[in-house]
PDB file of C-alpha atoms and ligand atoms in Angstrom:
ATOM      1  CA  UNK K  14      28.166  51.010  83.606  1.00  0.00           C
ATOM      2  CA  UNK K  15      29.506  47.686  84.194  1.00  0.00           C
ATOM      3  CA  UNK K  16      30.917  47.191  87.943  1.00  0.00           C
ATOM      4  CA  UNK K  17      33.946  45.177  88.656  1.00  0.00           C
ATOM      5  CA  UNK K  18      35.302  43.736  92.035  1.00  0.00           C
ATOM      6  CA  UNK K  19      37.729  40.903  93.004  1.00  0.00           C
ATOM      7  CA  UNK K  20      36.583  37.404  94.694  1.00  0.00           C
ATOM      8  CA  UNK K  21      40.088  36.423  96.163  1.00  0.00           C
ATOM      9  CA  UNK K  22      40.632  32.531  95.874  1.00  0.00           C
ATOM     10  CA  UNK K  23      43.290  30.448  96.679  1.00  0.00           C
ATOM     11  CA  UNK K  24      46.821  31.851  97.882  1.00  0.00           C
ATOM     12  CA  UNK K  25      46.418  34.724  95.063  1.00  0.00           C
ATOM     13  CA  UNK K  26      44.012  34.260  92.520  1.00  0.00           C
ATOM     14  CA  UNK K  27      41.574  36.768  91.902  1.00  0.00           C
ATOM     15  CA  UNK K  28      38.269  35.896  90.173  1.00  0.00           C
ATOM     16  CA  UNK K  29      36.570  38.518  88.441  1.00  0.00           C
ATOM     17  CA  UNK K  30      32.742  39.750  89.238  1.00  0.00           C
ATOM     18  CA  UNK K  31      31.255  41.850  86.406  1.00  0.00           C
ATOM     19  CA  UNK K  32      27.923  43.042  87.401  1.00  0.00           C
ATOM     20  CA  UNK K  33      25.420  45.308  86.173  1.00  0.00           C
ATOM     21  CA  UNK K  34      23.799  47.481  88.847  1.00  0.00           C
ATOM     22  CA  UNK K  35      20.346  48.245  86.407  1.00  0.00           C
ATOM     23  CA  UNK K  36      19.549  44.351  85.903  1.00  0.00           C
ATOM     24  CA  UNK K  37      20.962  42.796  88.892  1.00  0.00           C
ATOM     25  CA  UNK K  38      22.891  40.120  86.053  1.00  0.00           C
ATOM     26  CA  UNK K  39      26.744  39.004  86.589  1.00  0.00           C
ATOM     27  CA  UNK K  40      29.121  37.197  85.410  1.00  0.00           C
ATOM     28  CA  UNK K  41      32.702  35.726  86.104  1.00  0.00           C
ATOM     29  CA  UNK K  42      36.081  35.633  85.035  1.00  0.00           C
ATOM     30  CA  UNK K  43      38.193  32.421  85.778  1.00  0.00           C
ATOM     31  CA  UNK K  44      36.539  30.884  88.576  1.00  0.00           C
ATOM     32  CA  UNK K  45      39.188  28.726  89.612  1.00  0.00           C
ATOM     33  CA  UNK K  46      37.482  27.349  93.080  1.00  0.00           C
ATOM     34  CA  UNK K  47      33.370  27.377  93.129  1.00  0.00           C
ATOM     35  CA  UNK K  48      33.165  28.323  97.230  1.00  0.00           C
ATOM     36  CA  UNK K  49      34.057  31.812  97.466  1.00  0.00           C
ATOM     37  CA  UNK K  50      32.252  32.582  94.170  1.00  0.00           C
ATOM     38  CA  UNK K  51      28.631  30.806  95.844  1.00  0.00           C
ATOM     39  CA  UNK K  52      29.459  32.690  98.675  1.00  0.00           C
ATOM     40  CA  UNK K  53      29.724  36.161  97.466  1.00  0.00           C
ATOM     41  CA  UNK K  54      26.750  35.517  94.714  1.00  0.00           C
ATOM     42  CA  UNK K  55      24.370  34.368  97.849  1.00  0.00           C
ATOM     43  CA  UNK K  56      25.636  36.899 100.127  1.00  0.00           C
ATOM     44  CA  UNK K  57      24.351  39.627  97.713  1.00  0.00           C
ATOM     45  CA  UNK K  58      21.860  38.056  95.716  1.00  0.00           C
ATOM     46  CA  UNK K  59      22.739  37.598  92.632  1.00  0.00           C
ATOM     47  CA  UNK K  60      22.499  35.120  89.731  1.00  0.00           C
ATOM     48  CA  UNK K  61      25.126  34.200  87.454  1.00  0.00           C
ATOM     49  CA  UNK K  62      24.366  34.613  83.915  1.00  0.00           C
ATOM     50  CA  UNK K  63      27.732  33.856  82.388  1.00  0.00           C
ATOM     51  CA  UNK K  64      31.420  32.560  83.261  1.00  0.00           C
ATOM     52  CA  UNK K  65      34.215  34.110  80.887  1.00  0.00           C
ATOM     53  CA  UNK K  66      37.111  31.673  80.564  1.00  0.00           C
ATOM     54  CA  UNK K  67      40.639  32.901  79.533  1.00  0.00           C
ATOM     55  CA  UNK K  68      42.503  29.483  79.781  1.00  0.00           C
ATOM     56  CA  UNK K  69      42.427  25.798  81.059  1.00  0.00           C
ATOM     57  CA  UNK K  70      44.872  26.426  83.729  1.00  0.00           C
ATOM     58  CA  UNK K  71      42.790  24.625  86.569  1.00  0.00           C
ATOM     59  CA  UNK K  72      43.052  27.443  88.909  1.00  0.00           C
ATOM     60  CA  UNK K  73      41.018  29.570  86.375  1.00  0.00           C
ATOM     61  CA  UNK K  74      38.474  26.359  85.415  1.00  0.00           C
ATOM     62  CA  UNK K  75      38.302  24.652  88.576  1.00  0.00           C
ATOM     63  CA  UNK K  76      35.104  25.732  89.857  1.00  0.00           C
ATOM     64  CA  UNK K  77      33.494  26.419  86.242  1.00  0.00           C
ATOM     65  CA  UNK K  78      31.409  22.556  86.245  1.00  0.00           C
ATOM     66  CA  UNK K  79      30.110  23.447  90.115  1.00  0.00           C
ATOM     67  CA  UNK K  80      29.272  26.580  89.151  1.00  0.00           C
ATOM     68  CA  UNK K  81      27.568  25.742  86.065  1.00  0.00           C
ATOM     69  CA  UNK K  82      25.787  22.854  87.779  1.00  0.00           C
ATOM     70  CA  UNK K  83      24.401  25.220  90.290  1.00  0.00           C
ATOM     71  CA  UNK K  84      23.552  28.062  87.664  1.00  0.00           C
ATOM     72  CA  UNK K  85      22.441  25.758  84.643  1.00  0.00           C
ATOM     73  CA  UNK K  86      21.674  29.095  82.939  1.00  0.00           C
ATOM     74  CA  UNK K  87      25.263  30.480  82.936  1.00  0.00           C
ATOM     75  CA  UNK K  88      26.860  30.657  79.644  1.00  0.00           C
ATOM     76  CA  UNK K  89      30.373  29.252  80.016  1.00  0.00           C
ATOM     77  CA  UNK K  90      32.478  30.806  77.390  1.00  0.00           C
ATOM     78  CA  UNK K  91      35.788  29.761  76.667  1.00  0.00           C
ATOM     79  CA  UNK K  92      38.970  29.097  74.297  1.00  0.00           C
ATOM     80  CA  UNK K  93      38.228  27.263  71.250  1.00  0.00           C
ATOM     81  CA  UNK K  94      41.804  26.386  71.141  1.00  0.00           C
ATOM     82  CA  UNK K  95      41.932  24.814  74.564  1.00  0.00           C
ATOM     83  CA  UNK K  96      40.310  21.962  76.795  1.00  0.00           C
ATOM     84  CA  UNK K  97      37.263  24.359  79.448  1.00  0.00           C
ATOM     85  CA  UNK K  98      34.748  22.317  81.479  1.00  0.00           C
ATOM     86  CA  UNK K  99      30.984  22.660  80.285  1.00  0.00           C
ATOM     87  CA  UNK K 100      31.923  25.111  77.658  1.00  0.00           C
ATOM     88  CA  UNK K 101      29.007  26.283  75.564  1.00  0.00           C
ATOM     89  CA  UNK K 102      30.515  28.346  73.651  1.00  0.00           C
ATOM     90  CA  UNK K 103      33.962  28.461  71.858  1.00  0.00           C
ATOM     91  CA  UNK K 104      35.665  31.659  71.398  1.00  0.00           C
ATOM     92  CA  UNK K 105      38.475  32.977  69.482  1.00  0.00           C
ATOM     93  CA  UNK K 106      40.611  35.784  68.192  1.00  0.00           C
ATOM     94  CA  UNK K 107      38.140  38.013  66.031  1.00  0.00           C
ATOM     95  CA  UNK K 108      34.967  36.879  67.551  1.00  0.00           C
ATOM     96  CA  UNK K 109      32.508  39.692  69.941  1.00  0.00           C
ATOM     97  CA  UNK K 110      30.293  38.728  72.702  1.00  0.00           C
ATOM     98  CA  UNK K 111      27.888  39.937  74.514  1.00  0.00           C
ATOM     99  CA  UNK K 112      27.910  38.452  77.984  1.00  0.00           C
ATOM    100  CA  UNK K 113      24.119  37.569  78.724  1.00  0.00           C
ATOM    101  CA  UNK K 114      22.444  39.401  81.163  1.00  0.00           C
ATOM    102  CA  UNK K 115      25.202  42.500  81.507  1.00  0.00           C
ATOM    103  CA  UNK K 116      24.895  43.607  77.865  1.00  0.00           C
ATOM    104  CA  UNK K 117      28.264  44.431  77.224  1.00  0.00           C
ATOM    105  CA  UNK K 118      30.132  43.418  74.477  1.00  0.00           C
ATOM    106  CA  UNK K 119      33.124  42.381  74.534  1.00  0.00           C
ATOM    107  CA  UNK K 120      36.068  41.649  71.519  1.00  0.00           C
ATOM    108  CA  UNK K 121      37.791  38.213  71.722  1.00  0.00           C
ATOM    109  CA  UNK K 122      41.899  38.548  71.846  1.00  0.00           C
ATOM    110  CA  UNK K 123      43.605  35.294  71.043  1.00  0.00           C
ATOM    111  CA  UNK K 124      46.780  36.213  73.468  1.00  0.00           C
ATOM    112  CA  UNK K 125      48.490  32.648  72.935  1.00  0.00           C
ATOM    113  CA  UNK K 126      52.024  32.055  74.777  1.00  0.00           C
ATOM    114  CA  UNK K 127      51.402  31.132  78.585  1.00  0.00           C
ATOM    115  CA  UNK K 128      49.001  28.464  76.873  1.00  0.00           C
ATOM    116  CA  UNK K 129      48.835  27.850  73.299  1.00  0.00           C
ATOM    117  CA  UNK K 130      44.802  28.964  73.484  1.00  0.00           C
ATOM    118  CA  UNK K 131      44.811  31.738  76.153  1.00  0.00           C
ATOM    119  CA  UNK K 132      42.221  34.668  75.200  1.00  0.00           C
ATOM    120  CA  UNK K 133      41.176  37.396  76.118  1.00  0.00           C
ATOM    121  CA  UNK K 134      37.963  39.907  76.934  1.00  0.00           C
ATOM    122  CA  UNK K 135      38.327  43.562  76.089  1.00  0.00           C
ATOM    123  CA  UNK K 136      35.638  45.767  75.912  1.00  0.00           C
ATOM    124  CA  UNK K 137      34.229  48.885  77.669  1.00  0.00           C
ATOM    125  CA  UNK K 138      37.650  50.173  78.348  1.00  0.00           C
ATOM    126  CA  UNK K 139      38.531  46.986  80.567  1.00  0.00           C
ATOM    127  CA  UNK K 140      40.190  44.049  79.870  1.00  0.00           C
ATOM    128  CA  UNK K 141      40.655  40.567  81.184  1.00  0.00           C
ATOM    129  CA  UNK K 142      43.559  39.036  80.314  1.00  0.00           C
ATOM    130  CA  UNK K 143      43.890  36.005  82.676  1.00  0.00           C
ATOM    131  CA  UNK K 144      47.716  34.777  83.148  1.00  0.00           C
ATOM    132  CA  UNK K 145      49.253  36.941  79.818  1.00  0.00           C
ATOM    133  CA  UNK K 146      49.682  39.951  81.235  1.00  0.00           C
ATOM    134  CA  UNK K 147      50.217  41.003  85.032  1.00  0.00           C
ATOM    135  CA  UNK K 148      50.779  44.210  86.535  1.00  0.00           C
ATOM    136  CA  UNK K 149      54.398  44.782  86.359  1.00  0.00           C
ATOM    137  CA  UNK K 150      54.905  41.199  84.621  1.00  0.00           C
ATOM    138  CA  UNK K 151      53.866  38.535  82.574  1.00  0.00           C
ATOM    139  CA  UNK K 152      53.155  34.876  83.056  1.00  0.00           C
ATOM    140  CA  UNK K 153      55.106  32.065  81.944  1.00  0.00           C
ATOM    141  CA  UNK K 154      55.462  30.103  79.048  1.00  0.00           C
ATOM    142  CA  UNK K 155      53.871  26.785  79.460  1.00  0.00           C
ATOM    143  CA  UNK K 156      52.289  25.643  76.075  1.00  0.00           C
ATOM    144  CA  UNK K 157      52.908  28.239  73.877  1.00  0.00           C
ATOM    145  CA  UNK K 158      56.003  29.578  73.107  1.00  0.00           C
ATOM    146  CA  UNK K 159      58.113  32.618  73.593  1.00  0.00           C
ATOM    147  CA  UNK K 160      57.745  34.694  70.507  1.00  0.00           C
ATOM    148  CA  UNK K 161      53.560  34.054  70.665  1.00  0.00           C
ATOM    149  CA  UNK K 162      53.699  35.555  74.133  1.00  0.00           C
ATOM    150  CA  UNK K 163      55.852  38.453  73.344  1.00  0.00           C
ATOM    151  CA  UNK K 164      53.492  38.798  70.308  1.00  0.00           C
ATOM    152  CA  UNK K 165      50.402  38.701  72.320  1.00  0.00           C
ATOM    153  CA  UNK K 166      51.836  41.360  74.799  1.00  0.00           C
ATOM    154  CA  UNK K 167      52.701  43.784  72.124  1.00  0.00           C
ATOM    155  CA  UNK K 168      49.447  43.296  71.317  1.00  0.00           C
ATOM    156  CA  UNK K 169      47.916  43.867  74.629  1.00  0.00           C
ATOM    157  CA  UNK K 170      50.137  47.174  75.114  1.00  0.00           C
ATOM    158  CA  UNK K 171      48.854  48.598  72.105  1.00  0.00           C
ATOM    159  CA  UNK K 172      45.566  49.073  73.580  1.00  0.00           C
ATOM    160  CA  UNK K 173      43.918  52.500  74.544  1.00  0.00           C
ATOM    161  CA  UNK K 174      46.796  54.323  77.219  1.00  0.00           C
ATOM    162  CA  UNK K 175      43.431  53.829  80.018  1.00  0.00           C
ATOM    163  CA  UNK K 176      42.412  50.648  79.445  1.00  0.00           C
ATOM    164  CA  UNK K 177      42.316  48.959  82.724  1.00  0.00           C
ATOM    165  CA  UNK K 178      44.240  45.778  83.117  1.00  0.00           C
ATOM    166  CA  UNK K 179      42.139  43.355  85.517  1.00  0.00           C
ATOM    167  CA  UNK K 180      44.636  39.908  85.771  1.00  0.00           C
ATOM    168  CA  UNK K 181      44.310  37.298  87.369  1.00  0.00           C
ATOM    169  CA  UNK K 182      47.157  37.179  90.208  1.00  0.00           C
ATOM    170  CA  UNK K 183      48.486  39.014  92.719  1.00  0.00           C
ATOM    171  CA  UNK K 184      52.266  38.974  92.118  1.00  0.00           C
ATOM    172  CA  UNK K 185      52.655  42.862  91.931  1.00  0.00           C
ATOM    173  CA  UNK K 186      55.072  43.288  94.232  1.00  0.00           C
ATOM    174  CA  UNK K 187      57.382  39.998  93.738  1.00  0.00           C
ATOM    175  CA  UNK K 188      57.112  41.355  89.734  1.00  0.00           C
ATOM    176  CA  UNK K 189      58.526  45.006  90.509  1.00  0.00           C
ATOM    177  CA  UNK K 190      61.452  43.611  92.447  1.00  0.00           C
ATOM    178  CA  UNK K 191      62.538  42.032  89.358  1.00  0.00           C
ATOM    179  CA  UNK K 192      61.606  44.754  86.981  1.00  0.00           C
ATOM    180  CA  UNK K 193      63.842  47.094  89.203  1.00  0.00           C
ATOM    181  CA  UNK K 194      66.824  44.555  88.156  1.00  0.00           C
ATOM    182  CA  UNK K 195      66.395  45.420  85.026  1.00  0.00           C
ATOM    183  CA  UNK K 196      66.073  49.012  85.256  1.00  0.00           C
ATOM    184  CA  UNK K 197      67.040  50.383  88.346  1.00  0.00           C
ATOM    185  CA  UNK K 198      66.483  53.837  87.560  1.00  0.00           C
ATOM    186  CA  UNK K 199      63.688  54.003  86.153  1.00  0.00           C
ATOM    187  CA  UNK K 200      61.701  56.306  87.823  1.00  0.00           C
ATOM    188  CA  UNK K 201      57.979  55.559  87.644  1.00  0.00           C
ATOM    189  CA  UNK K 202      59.092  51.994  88.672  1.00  0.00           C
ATOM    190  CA  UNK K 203      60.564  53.363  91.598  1.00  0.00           C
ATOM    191  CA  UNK K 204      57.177  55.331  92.425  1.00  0.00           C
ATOM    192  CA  UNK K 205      55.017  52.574  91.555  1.00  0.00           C
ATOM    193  CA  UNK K 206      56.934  50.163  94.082  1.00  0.00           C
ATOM    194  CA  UNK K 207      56.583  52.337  96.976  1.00  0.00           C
ATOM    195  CA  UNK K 208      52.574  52.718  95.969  1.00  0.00           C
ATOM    196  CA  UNK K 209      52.269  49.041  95.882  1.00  0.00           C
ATOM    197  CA  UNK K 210      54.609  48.286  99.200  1.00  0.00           C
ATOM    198  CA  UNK K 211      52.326  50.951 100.655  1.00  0.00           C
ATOM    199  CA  UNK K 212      48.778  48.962  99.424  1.00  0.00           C
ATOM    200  CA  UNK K 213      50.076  45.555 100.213  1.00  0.00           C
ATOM    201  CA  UNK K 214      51.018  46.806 103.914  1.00  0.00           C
ATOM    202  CA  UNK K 215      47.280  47.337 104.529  1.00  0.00           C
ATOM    203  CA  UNK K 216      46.014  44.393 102.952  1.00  0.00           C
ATOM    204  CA  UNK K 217      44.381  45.714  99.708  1.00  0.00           C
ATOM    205  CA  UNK K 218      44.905  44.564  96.074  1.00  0.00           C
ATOM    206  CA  UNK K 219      47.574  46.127  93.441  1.00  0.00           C
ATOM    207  CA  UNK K 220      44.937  45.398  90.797  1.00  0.00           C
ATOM    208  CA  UNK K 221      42.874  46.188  88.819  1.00  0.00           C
ATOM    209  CA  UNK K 222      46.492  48.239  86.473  1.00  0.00           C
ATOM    210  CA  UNK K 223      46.090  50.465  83.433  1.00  0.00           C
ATOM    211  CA  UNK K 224      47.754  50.129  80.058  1.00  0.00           C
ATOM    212  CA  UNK K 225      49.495  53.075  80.466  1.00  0.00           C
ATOM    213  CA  UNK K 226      51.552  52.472  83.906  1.00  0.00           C
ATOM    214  CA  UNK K 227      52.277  48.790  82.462  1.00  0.00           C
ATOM    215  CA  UNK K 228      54.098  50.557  79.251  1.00  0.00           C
ATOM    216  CA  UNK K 229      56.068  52.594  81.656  1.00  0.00           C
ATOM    217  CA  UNK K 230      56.876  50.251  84.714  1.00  0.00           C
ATOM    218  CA  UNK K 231      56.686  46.367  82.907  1.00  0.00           C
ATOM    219  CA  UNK K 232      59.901  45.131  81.610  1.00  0.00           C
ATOM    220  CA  UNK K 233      57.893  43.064  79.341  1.00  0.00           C
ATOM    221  CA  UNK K 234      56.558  45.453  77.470  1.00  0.00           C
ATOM    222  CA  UNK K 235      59.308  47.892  77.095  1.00  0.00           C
ATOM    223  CA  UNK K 236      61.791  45.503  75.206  1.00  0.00           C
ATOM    224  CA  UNK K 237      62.406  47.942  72.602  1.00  0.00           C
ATOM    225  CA  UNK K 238      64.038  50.422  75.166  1.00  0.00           C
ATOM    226  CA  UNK K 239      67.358  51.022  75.502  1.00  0.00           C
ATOM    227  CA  UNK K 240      68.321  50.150  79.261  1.00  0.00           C
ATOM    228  CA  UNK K 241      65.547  46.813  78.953  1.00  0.00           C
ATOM    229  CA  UNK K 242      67.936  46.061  75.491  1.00  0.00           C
ATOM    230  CA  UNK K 243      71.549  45.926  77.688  1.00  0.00           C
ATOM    231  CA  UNK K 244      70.563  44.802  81.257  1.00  0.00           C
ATOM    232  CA  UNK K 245      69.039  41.879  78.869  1.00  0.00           C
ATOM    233  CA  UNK K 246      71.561  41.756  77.134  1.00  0.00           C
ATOM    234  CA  UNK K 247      74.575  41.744  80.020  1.00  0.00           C
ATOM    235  CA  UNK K 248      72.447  38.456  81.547  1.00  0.00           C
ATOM    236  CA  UNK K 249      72.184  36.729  77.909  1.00  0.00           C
ATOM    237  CA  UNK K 250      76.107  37.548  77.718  1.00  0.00           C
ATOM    238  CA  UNK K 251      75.615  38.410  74.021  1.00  0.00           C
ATOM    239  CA  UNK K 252      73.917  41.055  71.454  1.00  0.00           C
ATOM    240  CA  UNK K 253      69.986  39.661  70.985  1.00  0.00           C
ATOM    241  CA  UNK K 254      68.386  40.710  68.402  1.00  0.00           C
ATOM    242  CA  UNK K 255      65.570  43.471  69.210  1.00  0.00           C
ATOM    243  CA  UNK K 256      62.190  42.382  69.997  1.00  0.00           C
ATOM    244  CA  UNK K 257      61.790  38.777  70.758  1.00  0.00           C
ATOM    245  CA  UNK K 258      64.907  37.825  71.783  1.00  0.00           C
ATOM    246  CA  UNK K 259      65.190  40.314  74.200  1.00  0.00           C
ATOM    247  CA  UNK K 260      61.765  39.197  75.728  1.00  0.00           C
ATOM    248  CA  UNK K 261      62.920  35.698  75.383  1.00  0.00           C
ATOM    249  CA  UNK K 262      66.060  36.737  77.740  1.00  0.00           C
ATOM    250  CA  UNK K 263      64.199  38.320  80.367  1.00  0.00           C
ATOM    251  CA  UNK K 264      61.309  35.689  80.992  1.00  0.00           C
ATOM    252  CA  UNK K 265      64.310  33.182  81.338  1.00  0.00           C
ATOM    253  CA  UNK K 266      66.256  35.709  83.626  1.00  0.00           C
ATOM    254  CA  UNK K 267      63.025  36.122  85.361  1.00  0.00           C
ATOM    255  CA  UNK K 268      62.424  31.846  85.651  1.00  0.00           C
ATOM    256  CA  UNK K 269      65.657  30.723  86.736  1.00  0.00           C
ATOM    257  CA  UNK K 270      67.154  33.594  88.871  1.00  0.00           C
ATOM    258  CA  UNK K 271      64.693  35.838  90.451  1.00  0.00           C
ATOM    259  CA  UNK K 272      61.807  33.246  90.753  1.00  0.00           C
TER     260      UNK K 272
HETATM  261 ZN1   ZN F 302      47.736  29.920  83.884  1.00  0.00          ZN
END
């Protein structure tokens, strides 16, 4: 069984460790600054036998040439699609790994929209899925475009109700204030804010989310539902057509009045 715990970096990036506990082996997921990753990996011990890459964002490749300069051994595994530092290997949508030194394998999810290369790692009921998808959002659209991010999301919703959803930010709580605009009574939203108001009060992370609580709290994913169709719809001022152009709507409603 693969273990899983947050390096915190920068205001409110988290970097993923993936160890296993029989071989001693790890990995990471988007090191975006090299320090706190040395740190935690000489603290306990450990050598780093691969660094998983979702996109070329330089808060999630920042540290990856340090690192790999320090642990020559590391596989760096990235993007085909997009520009990593001290890649050795190119992934894309279709492709498997298996991360050296954990053993797990892992499918390759091309999840273009924030970027136009952005993958990412699902396997053993977890996925990584870098700046796509966040708990109780979604991340921007930089270099890809709209409709590949609402694709990719679609995608990533239609994964197993318990997959857990290990992003790369902490913007829970900013993302349910806006999700509440756009469906104020939704219930489990409601729930899930007070759960997150309550973790964030003591200090301690709103991630890693499931699949599940992300279909029934993130506006992002539930364009197809009624409320998420009109309070999209009373912003845009007109009827959108379903899907797309509803998502389209709410990241811009999201971008230029909420944040
Ligand atoms: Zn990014």
């Amino acid at each position: 069984m693969l273990d899983v715990s947050a390096i915190p970096a920068f205001d409110d990036n988290y970097i993923w460790l993936l160890r296993s506990p029989e071989s001693g082996a790890c990995a990471v997921v988007d090191p975006g600054d090299e320090d706190p990753v040395l740190e935690r990996l000489a603290a306990e011990r450990l050598d780093l036998g691969a660094i998983l890459v979702t996109h070329k964002h330089r808060d999630h490749v920042g540290g990856v040439a340090a690192l790999k300069a320090r642990f020559p051994r590391a596989r760096v595994l990235g993007p085909a699609g997009e520009p990593i530092p001290a890649r050795d290997e190119a992934v894309q949508d279709g492709d498997e790994v298996v991360v050296p030194g954990l053993g797990v394998r892992f499918a390759i999810l091309g999840v273009p929209g924030h970027t136009e290369g952005h993958v990412a790692y699902f396997g053993e009921g977890l996925l990584f899925c870098g700046d796509t998808l966040f708990a109780a959002g979604c991340g921007r659209v930089f270099s890809g475009t709209h409709e590949q991010l609402h694709a990719s999301l679609q995608r990533l919703a239609a994964l197993p109700a318990d997959t857990v959803v290990y992003c790369a930010h902490e913007y829970t709580e900013a993302n349910l204030g806006f999700a509440k605009w756009v469906e104020p009574d939704n219930v489990e939203l409601i729930c899930r804010e007070a759960e997150v108001r309550h973790a964030r009060s003591r200090g301690e992370p709103t991630v890693p989310s499931v699949i599940a609580l992300e279909r029934a709290t993130n506006p992002f994913l539930r364009v197809a539902e009624p409320a998420v169709i009109a309070a999209a719809e009373r912003w845009a001022g007109r009827p959108l057509q379903r899907g797309a152009e509803v998502f389209r709507a709410l990241r811009r409603w999201k971008d230029r009045d909420y944040d």
